[in-house]
PDB file of C-alpha atoms in Angstrom:
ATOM      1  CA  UNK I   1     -18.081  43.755 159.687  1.00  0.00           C
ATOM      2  CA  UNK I   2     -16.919  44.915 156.488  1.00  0.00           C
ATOM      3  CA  UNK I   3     -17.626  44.235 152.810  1.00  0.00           C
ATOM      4  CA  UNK I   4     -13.905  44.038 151.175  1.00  0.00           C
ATOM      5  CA  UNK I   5     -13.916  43.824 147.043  1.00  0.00           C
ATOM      6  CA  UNK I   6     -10.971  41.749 145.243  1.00  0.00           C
ATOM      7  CA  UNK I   7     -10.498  42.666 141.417  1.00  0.00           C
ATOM      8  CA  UNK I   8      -7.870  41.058 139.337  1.00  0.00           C
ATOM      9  CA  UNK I   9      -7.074  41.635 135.295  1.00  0.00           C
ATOM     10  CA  UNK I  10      -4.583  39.583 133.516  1.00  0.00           C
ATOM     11  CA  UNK I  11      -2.189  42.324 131.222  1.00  0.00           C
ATOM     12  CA  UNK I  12      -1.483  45.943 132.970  1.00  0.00           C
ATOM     13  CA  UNK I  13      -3.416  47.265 129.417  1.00  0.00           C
ATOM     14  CA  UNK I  14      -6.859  45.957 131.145  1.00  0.00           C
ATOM     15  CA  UNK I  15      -8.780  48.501 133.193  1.00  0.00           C
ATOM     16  CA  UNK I  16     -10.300  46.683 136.346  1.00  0.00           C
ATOM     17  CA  UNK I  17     -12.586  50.552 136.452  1.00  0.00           C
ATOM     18  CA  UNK I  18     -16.139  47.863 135.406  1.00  0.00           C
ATOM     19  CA  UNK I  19     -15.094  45.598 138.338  1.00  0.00           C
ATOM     20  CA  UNK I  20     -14.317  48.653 140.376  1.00  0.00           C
ATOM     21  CA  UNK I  21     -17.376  50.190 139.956  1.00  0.00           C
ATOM     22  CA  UNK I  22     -19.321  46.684 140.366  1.00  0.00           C
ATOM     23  CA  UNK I  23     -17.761  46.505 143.732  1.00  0.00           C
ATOM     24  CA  UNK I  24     -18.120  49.997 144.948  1.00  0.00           C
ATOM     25  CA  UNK I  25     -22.217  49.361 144.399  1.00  0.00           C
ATOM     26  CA  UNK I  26     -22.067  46.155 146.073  1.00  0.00           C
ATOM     27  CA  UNK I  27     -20.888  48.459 149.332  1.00  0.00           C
ATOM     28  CA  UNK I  28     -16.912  47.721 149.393  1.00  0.00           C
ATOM     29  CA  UNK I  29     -14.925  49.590 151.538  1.00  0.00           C
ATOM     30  CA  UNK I  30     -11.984  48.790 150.298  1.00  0.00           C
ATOM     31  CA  UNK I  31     -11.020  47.055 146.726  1.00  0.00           C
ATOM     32  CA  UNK I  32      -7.443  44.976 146.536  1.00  0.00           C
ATOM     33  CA  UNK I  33      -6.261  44.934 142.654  1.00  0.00           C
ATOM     34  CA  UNK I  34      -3.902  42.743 141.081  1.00  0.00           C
ATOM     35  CA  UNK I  35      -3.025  43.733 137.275  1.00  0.00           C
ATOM     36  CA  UNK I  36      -1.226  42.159 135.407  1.00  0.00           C
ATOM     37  CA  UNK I  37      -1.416  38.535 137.109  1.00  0.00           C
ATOM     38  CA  UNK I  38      -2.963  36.130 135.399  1.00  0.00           C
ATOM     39  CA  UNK I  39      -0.644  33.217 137.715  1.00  0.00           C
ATOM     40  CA  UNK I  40      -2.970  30.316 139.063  1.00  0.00           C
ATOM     41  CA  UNK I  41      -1.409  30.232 142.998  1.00  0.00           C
ATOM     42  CA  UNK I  42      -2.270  32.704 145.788  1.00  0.00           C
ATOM     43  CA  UNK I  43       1.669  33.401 145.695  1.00  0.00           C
ATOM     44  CA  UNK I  44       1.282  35.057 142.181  1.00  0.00           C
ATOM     45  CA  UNK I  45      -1.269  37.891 143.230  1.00  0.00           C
ATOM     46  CA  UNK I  46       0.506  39.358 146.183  1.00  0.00           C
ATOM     47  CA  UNK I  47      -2.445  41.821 146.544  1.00  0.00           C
ATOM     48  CA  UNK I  48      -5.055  38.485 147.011  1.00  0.00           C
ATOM     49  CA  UNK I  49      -2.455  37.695 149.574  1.00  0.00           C
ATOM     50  CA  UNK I  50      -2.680  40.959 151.416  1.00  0.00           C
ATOM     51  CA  UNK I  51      -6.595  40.930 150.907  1.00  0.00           C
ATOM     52  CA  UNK I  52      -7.173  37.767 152.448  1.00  0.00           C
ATOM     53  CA  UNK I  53      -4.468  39.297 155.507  1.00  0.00           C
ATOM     54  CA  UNK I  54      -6.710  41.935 155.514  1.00  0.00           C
ATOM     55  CA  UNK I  55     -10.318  40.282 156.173  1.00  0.00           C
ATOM     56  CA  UNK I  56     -11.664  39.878 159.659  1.00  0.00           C
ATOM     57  CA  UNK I  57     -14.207  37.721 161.079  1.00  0.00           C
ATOM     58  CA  UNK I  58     -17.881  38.996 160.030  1.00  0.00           C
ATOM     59  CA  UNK I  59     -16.372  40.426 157.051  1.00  0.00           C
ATOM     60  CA  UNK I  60     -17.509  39.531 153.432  1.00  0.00           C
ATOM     61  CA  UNK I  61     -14.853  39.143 150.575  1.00  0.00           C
ATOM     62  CA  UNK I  62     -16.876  40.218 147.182  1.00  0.00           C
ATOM     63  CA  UNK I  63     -15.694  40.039 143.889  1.00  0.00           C
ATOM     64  CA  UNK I  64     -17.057  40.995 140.464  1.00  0.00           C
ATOM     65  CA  UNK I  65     -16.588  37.325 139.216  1.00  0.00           C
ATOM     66  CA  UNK I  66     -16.016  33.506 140.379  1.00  0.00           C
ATOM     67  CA  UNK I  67     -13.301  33.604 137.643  1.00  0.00           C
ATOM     68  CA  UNK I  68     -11.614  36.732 138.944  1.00  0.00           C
ATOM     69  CA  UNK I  69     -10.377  34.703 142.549  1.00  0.00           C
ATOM     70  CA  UNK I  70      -9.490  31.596 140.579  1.00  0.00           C
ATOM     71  CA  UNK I  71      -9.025  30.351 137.278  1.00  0.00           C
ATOM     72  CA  UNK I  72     -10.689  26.308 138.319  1.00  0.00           C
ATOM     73  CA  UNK I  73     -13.058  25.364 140.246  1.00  0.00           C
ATOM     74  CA  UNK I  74     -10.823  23.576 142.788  1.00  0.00           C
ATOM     75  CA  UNK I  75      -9.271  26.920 143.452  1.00  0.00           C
ATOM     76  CA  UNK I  76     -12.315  29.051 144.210  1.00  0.00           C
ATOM     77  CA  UNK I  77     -13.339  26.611 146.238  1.00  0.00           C
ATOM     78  CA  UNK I  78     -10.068  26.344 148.364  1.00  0.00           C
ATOM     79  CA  UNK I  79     -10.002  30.096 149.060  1.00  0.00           C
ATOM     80  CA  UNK I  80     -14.105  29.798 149.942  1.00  0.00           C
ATOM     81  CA  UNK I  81     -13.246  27.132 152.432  1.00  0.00           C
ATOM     82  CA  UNK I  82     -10.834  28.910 153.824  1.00  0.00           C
ATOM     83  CA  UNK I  83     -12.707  32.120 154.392  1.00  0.00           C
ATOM     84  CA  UNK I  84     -15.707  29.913 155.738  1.00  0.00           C
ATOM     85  CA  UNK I  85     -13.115  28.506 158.367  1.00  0.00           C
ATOM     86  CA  UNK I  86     -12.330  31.759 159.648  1.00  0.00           C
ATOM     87  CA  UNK I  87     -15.872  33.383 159.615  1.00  0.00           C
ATOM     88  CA  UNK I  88     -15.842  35.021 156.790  1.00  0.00           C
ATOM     89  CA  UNK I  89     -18.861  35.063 153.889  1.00  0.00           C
ATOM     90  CA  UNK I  90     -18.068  35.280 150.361  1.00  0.00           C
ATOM     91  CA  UNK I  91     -20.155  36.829 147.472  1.00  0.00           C
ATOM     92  CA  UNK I  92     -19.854  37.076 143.950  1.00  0.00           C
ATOM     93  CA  UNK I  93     -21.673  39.848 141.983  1.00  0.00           C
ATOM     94  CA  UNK I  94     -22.006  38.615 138.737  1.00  0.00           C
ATOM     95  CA  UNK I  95     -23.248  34.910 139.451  1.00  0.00           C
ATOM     96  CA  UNK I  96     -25.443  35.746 142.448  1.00  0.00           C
ATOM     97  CA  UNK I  97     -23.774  34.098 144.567  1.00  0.00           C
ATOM     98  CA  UNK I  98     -22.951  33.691 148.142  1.00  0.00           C
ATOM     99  CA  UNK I  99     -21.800  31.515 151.153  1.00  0.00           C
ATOM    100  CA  UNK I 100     -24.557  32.727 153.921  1.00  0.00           C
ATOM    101  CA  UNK I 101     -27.091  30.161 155.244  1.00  0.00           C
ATOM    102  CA  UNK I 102     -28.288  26.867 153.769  1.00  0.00           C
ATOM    103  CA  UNK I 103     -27.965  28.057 150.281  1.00  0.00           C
ATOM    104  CA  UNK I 104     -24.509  28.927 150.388  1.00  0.00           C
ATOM    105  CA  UNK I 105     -23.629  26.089 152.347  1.00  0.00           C
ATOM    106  CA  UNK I 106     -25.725  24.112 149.333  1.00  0.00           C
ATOM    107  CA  UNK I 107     -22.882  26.428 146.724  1.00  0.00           C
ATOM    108  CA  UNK I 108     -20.075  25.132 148.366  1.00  0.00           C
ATOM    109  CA  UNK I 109     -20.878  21.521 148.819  1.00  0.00           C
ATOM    110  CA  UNK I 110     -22.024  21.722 144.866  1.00  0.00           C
ATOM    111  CA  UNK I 111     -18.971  23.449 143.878  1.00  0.00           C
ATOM    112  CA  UNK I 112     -16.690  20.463 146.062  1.00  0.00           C
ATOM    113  CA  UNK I 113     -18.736  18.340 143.487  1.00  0.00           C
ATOM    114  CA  UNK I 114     -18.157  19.611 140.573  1.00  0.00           C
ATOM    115  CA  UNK I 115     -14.511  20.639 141.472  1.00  0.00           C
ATOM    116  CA  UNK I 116     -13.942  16.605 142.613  1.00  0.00           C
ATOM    117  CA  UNK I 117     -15.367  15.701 138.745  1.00  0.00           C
ATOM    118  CA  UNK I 118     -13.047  18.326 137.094  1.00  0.00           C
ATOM    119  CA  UNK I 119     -10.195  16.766 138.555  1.00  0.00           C
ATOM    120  CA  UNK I 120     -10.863  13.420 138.192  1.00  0.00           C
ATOM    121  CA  UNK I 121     -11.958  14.206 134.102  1.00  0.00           C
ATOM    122  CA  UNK I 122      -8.636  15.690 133.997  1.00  0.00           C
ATOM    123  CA  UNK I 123      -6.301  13.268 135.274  1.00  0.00           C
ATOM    124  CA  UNK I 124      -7.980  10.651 133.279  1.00  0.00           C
ATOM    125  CA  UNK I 125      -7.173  12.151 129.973  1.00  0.00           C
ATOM    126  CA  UNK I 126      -3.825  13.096 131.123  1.00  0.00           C
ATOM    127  CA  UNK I 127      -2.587   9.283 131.991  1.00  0.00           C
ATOM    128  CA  UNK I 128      -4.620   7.695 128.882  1.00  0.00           C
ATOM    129  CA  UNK I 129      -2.101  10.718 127.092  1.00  0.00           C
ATOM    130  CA  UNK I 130       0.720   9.729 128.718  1.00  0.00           C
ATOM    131  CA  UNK I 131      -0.295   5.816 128.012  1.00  0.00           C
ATOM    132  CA  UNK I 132      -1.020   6.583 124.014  1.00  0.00           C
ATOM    133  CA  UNK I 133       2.343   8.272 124.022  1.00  0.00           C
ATOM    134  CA  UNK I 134       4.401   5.132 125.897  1.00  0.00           C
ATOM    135  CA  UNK I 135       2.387   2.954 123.413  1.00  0.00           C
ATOM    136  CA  UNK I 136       3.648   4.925 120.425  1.00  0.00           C
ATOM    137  CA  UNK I 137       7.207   5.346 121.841  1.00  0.00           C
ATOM    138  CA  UNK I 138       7.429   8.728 122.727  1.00  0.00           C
ATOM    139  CA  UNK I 139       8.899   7.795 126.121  1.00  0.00           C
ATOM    140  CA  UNK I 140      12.576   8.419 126.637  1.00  0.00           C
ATOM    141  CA  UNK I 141      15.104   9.942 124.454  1.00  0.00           C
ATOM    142  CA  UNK I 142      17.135  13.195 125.276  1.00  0.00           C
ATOM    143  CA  UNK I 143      15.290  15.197 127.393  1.00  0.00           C
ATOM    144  CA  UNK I 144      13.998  18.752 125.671  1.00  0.00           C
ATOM    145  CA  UNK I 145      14.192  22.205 127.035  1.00  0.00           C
ATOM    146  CA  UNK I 146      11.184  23.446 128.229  1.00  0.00           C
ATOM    147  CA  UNK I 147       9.409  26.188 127.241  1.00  0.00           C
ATOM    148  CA  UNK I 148       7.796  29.664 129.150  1.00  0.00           C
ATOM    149  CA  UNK I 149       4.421  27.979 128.152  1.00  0.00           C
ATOM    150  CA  UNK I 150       5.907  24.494 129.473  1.00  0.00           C
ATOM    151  CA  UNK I 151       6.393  25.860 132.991  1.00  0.00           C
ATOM    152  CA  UNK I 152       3.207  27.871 133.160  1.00  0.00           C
ATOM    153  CA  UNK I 153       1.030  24.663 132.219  1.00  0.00           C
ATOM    154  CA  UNK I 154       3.134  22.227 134.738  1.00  0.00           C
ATOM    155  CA  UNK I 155       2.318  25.257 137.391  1.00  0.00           C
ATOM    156  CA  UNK I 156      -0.922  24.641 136.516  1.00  0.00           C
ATOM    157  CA  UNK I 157      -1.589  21.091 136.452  1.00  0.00           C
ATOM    158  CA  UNK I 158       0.452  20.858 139.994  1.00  0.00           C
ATOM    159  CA  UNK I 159      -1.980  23.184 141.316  1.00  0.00           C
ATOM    160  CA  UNK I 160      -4.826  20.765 139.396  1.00  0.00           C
ATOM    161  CA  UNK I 161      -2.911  17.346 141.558  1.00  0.00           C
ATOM    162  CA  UNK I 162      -0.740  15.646 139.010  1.00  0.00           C
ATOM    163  CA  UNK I 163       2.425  14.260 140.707  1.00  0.00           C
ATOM    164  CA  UNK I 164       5.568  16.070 139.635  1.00  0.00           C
ATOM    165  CA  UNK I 165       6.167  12.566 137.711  1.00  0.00           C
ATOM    166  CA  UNK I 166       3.075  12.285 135.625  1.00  0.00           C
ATOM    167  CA  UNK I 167       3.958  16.209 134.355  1.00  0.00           C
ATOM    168  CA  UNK I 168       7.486  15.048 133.640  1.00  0.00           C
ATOM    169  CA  UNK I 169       6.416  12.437 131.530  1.00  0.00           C
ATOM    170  CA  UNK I 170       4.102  15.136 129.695  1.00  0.00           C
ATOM    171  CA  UNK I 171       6.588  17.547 128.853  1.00  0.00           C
ATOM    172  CA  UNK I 172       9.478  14.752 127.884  1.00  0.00           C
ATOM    173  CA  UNK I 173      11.485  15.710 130.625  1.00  0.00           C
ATOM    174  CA  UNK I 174      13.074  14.470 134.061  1.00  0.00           C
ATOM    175  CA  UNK I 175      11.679  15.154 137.410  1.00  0.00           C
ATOM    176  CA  UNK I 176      14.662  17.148 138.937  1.00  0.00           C
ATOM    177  CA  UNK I 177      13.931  19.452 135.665  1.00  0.00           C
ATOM    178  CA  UNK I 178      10.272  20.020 136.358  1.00  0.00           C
ATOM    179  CA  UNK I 179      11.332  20.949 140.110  1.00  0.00           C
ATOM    180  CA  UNK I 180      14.127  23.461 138.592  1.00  0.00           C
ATOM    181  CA  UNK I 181      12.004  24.888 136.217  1.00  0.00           C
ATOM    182  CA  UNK I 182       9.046  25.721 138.952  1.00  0.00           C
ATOM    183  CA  UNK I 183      11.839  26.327 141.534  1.00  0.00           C
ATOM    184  CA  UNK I 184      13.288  29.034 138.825  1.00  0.00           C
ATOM    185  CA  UNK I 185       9.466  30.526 137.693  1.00  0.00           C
ATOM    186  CA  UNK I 186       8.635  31.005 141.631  1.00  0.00           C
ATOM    187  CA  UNK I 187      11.806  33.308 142.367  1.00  0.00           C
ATOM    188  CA  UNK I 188      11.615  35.232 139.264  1.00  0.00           C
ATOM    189  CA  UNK I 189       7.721  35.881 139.849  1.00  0.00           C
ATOM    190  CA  UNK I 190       8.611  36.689 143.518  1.00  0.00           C
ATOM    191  CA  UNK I 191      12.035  39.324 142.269  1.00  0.00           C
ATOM    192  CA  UNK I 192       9.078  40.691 139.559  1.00  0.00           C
ATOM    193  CA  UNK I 193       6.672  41.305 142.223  1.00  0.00           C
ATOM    194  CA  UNK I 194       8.848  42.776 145.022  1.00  0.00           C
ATOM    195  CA  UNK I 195      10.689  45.423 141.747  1.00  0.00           C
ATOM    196  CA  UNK I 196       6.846  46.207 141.158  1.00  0.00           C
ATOM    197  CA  UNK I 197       6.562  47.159 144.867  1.00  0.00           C
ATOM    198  CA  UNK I 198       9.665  49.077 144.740  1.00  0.00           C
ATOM    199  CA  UNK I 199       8.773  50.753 141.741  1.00  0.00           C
ATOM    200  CA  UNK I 200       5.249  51.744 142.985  1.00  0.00           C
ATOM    201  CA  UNK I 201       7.051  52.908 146.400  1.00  0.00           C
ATOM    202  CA  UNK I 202       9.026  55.407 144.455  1.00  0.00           C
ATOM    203  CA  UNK I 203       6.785  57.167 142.572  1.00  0.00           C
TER     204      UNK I 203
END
């Protein structure tokens, strides 16, 4: 039984040294980092990944904030059920809070709540876009090249549950160049992160 801290700042300028501390007082043992990741999926903070490798039944995964393991609630709340599944408690230093006994069980079925709502707020708005737009004739057309930013948001809202067809329609572009795009971000974050492993290897 082990208390394991997960920090996480989004540009290699940030110092993660105030989450560092935060977690040393809360009694980690050991403290996985990700800098420079500020990617929405588990694939895009290869040191989450190894954390949550790491963590053992009985153990507790702590972090400084909720907003430092995900950037929605839908996402905290994934990785929370997941630990829960294999044993494994959760607390967050910040907020308070934690997944042991009827109160955290309370956290997590409130969070489901709230993360259900989000979702369904945000889906709505994004179809009554995409209607306004059909209605002003925005559909069709030459599709447009899409944009860093583009790819990052259509990461995002996959993650959030839009069909691959509803984002198309957003950015003004096909399908099969939503899938490329994604397809193309994925192996370029994946080259990025195993040059960063290489890099820290070597010194």
């Amino acid at each position: 039984m082990a208390i394991i801290g997960y920090a996480r700042v989004s540009t290699v300028d940030q110092d993660p040294q105030l989450q560092l501390d935060a977690l040393a007082d809360a009694g980690a043992v050991r403290v996985f980092t990700d800098r420079g990741i500020s990617g929405s999926a588990k694939a895009d903070r290869p040191q989450l990944a190894a954390c949550l490798d790491h963590l053992r039944a009985g153990d507790t995964l702590t972090v400084w904030k909720l907003d430092r393991l995900g950037r929605d609630t839908r996402q905290v709340l994934d990785i929370i059920s997941e630990l829960t599944g294999r044993d494994i408690s959760f607390t967050s230093v910040t907020e308070g809070l934690h997944t042991d006994g009827p109160m955290g069980r309370a956290m997590l079925t409130i969070m489901a709540a709230f993360a259900q709502l989000e979702r369904d707020i945000m889906l709505e708005r994004t179809r009554a876009g995409l209607a306004a737009a059909a209605k002003k004739g925005r559909s069709g057309g030459r599709p447009r090249k899409v944009a860093a930013a583009d790819v990052a948001r259509a990461r995002d809202l996959l993650d959030k549950g839009l069909t691959a067809e509803e984002i198309s329609k957003m950015l003004g572009v096909s399908r099969a160049t939503v899938y490329r795009h994604l397809r193309t971000a994925t192996e370029e974050g994946s080259v990025s992160a195993n040059e960063s492993r290489t890099t820290t290897a070597s010194a």
